[in-house]
């Protein structure tokens, strides 16, 4: 229940502050895809039913998280706003930013997010119906989506790591979520290496990788804290002097006897 409670805390925090700035939208994407794959992996693997129930609950929680995050997503910079200043946001964009194909999961409209999830579930249902009668092929398919879901979930901390590194702040990312990640993954890794039953090596590798990323997030929280880093734009000294005298930096006066021609030069008298 700890992850559900921590994500609930994240939902409440974004709803109260009316902003999801600082929270990576890739988190619900990763958790939803991994949970859907785990749900469709269950018919072929028949693992503990409590894990299936946990995945179903996680889908509901992550959909709520995505809905709130989209509703309170910061608006794009408008003319005259904060983002209109020269070079504003360069520090926040950073070299880590890149253009995703078809702007995937960066859409401004809410509908494409839900359309993608619908197509994903629809595709999994179709594969389930088609491959289920073909036992050897279905067995291989089931193992594939199981390992795929495990691998995708292992990347969960990475988007938030990149987001924090770009903004030089952990503001918007709840400490309760980080604590649940570190605690949950630590117990998971401990169980992987101490269990008397055979645990596949892939589970151990993914678990260790995810736990290491969680620790890096903890280091970021200690380094950056949860406060915004202000971006200071330095103006030219001459321009500062003009503004101090109440003049526009590049304002020019044209005498009545000398008016500019089409090329900006004064007409000869």
Coordinates of C-alpha atoms in Angstrom, one line a residue:
X1 CA 0.0 0.0 0.0
X2 CA 3.0 2.3 0.4
X3 CA 3.4 3.2 -3.3
X4 CA -0.4 3.9 -3.5
X5 CA -0.3 6.2 -0.5
X6 CA 2.8 8.0 -1.8
X7 CA 1.3 8.6 -5.2
X8 CA -1.9 9.7 -3.5
X9 CA 0.2 12.3 -1.6
X10 CA 1.6 13.4 -5.0
X11 CA -1.9 13.8 -6.4
X12 CA -3.1 15.8 -3.4
X13 CA -0.1 18.1 -3.5
X14 CA -0.5 18.9 -7.2
X15 CA -4.3 19.5 -6.7
X16 CA -3.7 21.9 -3.8
X17 CA -0.9 23.8 -5.5
X18 CA -2.7 23.8 -8.9
X19 CA 0.5 23.0 -10.7
X20 CA 2.4 19.9 -11.8
X21 CA 5.6 21.8 -12.6
X22 CA 8.6 19.7 -11.7
X23 CA 6.8 16.4 -11.9
X24 CA 7.7 14.2 -14.9
X25 CA 4.7 13.0 -16.9
X26 CA 6.8 10.0 -17.9
X27 CA 6.3 8.5 -14.5
X28 CA 2.6 7.7 -15.1
X29 CA 3.5 6.6 -18.6
X30 CA 6.0 4.1 -17.4
X31 CA 3.9 2.8 -14.6
X32 CA 0.8 2.4 -16.7
X33 CA 2.6 0.6 -19.5
X34 CA 4.4 -1.7 -17.1
X35 CA 1.2 -2.4 -15.2
X36 CA -0.8 -3.2 -18.3
X37 CA 1.9 -5.6 -19.5
X38 CA 2.0 -7.3 -16.1
X39 CA -1.8 -7.7 -16.1
X40 CA -1.7 -9.4 -19.5
X41 CA 1.3 -11.4 -18.4
X42 CA -0.7 -13.0 -15.6
X43 CA -2.9 -15.4 -17.7
X44 CA 0.3 -17.1 -19.0
X45 CA 2.4 -17.0 -15.8
X46 CA -0.3 -17.3 -13.1
X47 CA 1.8 -15.6 -10.5
X48 CA 0.5 -14.5 -7.1
X49 CA -3.0 -13.0 -7.5
X50 CA -2.2 -10.3 -5.0
X51 CA 0.3 -8.9 -7.4
X52 CA -2.4 -8.9 -10.1
X53 CA -4.7 -6.9 -7.8
X54 CA -1.8 -4.5 -7.0
X55 CA -1.3 -3.9 -10.7
X56 CA -5.0 -3.2 -11.2
X57 CA -5.0 -0.8 -8.3
X58 CA -1.9 0.8 -9.7
X59 CA -3.5 1.4 -13.0
X60 CA -6.4 3.3 -11.4
X61 CA -4.0 5.4 -9.2
X62 CA -1.7 6.2 -12.2
X63 CA -4.7 7.3 -14.3
X64 CA -5.7 9.6 -11.6
X65 CA -2.2 10.9 -11.3
X66 CA -2.0 11.5 -15.0
X67 CA -5.3 13.3 -15.1
X68 CA -4.4 15.7 -12.3
X69 CA -0.9 16.3 -13.7
X70 CA -2.4 17.2 -17.1
X71 CA -5.1 19.4 -15.7
X72 CA -2.6 21.4 -13.7
X73 CA 0.2 21.4 -16.2
X74 CA 1.9 24.8 -16.6
X75 CA 0.8 26.8 -19.6
X76 CA 3.3 27.4 -22.4
X77 CA 5.0 30.8 -22.3
X78 CA 3.0 33.5 -23.9
X79 CA 4.1 36.9 -25.4
X80 CA 5.0 39.3 -22.6
X81 CA 5.1 36.5 -20.1
X82 CA 8.0 34.9 -18.2
X83 CA 9.0 32.8 -21.2
X84 CA 9.2 35.8 -23.5
X85 CA 12.4 37.2 -22.0
X86 CA 15.5 36.6 -24.2
X87 CA 17.2 33.3 -23.4
X88 CA 14.7 32.5 -20.6
X89 CA 14.4 28.8 -20.0
X90 CA 17.8 27.9 -21.5
X91 CA 19.0 26.6 -18.2
X92 CA 15.8 24.6 -17.7
X93 CA 15.9 23.2 -21.2
X94 CA 19.5 22.2 -21.1
X95 CA 21.4 19.9 -23.3
X96 CA 19.4 16.9 -22.0
X97 CA 16.3 18.0 -23.9
X98 CA 15.5 16.5 -27.3
X99 CA 12.6 16.4 -29.7
X100 CA 10.6 13.2 -29.4
X101 CA 9.2 11.5 -32.5
X102 CA 5.8 12.9 -33.2
X103 CA 6.2 14.9 -29.9
X104 CA 5.3 11.7 -28.1
X105 CA 3.9 12.2 -24.6
X106 CA 4.5 15.9 -24.9
X107 CA 1.1 16.8 -26.5
X108 CA -0.6 19.9 -25.4
X109 CA -4.1 18.4 -25.8
X110 CA -5.2 15.8 -23.2
X111 CA -6.9 13.4 -25.7
X112 CA -3.8 11.9 -27.3
X113 CA -2.7 10.6 -23.9
X114 CA -5.9 8.6 -23.4
X115 CA -6.0 7.6 -27.0
X116 CA -2.5 6.1 -26.7
X117 CA -3.4 4.1 -23.6
X118 CA -6.6 2.9 -25.3
X119 CA -4.7 1.7 -28.3
X120 CA -2.1 -0.1 -26.1
X121 CA -4.8 -2.0 -24.2
X122 CA -6.6 -2.7 -27.4
X123 CA -3.5 -4.1 -29.0
X124 CA -2.8 -6.3 -25.9
X125 CA -6.3 -7.7 -26.0
X126 CA -6.1 -8.5 -29.7
X127 CA -2.7 -10.3 -29.2
X128 CA -4.2 -12.2 -26.3
X129 CA -7.2 -13.4 -28.3
X130 CA -5.1 -14.3 -31.4
X131 CA -2.2 -16.0 -29.7
X132 CA -4.0 -17.8 -26.8
X133 CA -5.0 -20.8 -28.9
X134 CA -1.4 -21.3 -30.2
X135 CA 0.2 -22.6 -27.0
X136 CA 4.0 -22.6 -27.9
X137 CA 3.8 -19.1 -29.5
X138 CA 1.6 -17.8 -26.6
X139 CA 4.1 -19.1 -24.1
X140 CA 6.9 -17.2 -25.7
X141 CA 4.8 -14.1 -26.1
X142 CA 3.8 -14.2 -22.4
X143 CA 7.4 -14.4 -21.3
X144 CA 8.3 -11.6 -23.7
X145 CA 5.7 -9.1 -22.3
X146 CA 6.6 -10.1 -18.8
X147 CA 10.3 -9.3 -19.2
X148 CA 9.4 -6.2 -21.3
X149 CA 7.2 -4.9 -18.4
X150 CA 10.0 -5.6 -15.9
X151 CA 12.5 -3.7 -18.1
X152 CA 10.2 -0.7 -18.6
X153 CA 9.5 -0.4 -14.9
X154 CA 13.2 -0.4 -14.1
X155 CA 13.5 2.9 -16.0
X156 CA 11.0 4.6 -13.7
X157 CA 13.4 7.0 -11.9
X158 CA 15.2 8.1 -15.1
X159 CA 12.7 10.8 -16.4
X160 CA 12.6 12.4 -12.9
X161 CA 16.4 12.3 -12.7
X162 CA 16.6 14.2 -16.0
X163 CA 13.9 16.6 -15.0
X164 CA 15.6 17.4 -11.7
X165 CA 19.0 17.8 -13.5
X166 CA 17.5 20.3 -16.0
X167 CA 15.8 22.4 -13.5
X168 CA 18.5 22.1 -10.8
X169 CA 15.6 21.5 -8.3
X170 CA 13.4 18.7 -7.0
X171 CA 10.4 21.0 -6.5
X172 CA 7.2 19.3 -7.6
X173 CA 8.4 15.8 -6.8
X174 CA 7.2 14.6 -3.5
X175 CA 9.6 13.2 -0.9
X176 CA 7.0 10.6 0.0
X177 CA 7.2 9.2 -3.5
X178 CA 11.0 9.0 -3.3
X179 CA 10.9 7.4 0.1
X180 CA 8.5 4.7 -1.2
X181 CA 10.7 4.1 -4.2
X182 CA 13.8 3.6 -2.2
X183 CA 12.2 1.5 0.5
X184 CA 10.2 -0.6 -1.9
X185 CA 13.1 -1.3 -4.3
X186 CA 15.5 -2.0 -1.4
X187 CA 13.2 -4.7 0.0
X188 CA 12.6 -6.1 -3.5
X189 CA 16.4 -6.4 -4.1
X190 CA 16.9 -7.9 -0.7
X191 CA 14.2 -10.5 -1.4
X192 CA 15.7 -11.3 -4.9
X193 CA 19.1 -12.2 -3.4
X194 CA 17.9 -13.9 -0.2
X195 CA 14.9 -15.9 -1.6
X196 CA 15.3 -19.7 -1.4
X197 CA 13.4 -20.0 -4.7
X198 CA 15.1 -19.4 -8.1
X199 CA 15.0 -15.8 -9.2
X200 CA 15.9 -15.1 -12.8
X201 CA 19.0 -13.0 -13.3
X202 CA 17.1 -10.4 -15.3
X203 CA 15.0 -9.6 -12.2
X204 CA 18.1 -9.0 -10.1
X205 CA 19.7 -6.8 -12.7
X206 CA 16.6 -4.7 -13.2
X207 CA 16.1 -4.5 -9.5
X208 CA 19.7 -3.3 -8.8
X209 CA 19.5 -0.8 -11.6
X210 CA 16.3 0.7 -10.4
X211 CA 17.6 0.9 -6.8
X212 CA 20.7 2.6 -7.9
X213 CA 18.6 5.2 -9.8
X214 CA 16.6 5.7 -6.6
X215 CA 19.7 6.5 -4.7
X216 CA 20.8 9.0 -7.3
X217 CA 17.4 10.7 -6.9
X218 CA 18.1 10.8 -3.1
X219 CA 21.5 12.5 -3.9
X220 CA 19.7 15.1 -6.1
X221 CA 17.2 15.8 -3.3
X222 CA 20.1 16.5 -0.9
X223 CA 21.9 18.6 -3.5
X224 CA 19.1 20.6 -5.0
X225 CA 16.4 20.6 -2.4
X226 CA 12.7 21.3 -3.3
X227 CA 13.1 25.0 -4.1
X228 CA 13.1 26.6 -7.5
X229 CA 16.4 27.9 -8.9
X230 CA 15.8 31.4 -10.2
X231 CA 17.2 32.2 -13.7
X232 CA 18.9 35.5 -13.7
X233 CA 19.2 37.3 -17.0
X234 CA 22.2 39.7 -17.1
X235 CA 21.6 42.9 -19.0
X236 CA 24.3 44.9 -20.7
X237 CA 25.8 47.6 -18.4
X238 CA 24.9 50.4 -20.9
X239 CA 21.3 49.2 -21.1
X240 CA 21.1 49.1 -17.3
X241 CA 22.2 52.7 -17.1
X242 CA 19.6 53.8 -19.7
X243 CA 16.8 52.1 -17.8
X244 CA 18.0 53.7 -14.5
X245 CA 17.5 57.1 -16.1
X246 CA 14.0 56.2 -17.3
X247 CA 15.0 55.9 -20.9
X248 CA 14.5 53.1 -23.3
X249 CA 17.9 51.4 -24.1
X250 CA 17.7 51.8 -27.9
X251 CA 15.3 54.8 -28.1
X252 CA 16.4 57.4 -30.7
X253 CA 15.1 60.9 -31.4
X254 CA 14.8 62.4 -34.8
X255 CA 14.9 66.1 -35.3
X256 CA 12.3 67.8 -37.4
X257 CA 15.0 69.1 -39.8
X258 CA 16.5 65.6 -40.2
X259 CA 14.1 62.8 -40.9
X260 CA 15.2 59.3 -41.8
X261 CA 14.8 58.1 -45.3
X262 CA 14.0 54.6 -46.3
X263 CA 17.5 53.4 -45.4
X264 CA 17.6 54.9 -42.0
X265 CA 20.1 57.7 -43.0
X266 CA 19.2 61.4 -42.5
X267 CA 18.3 63.3 -45.6
X268 CA 20.8 65.9 -46.8
X269 CA 19.7 69.5 -46.3

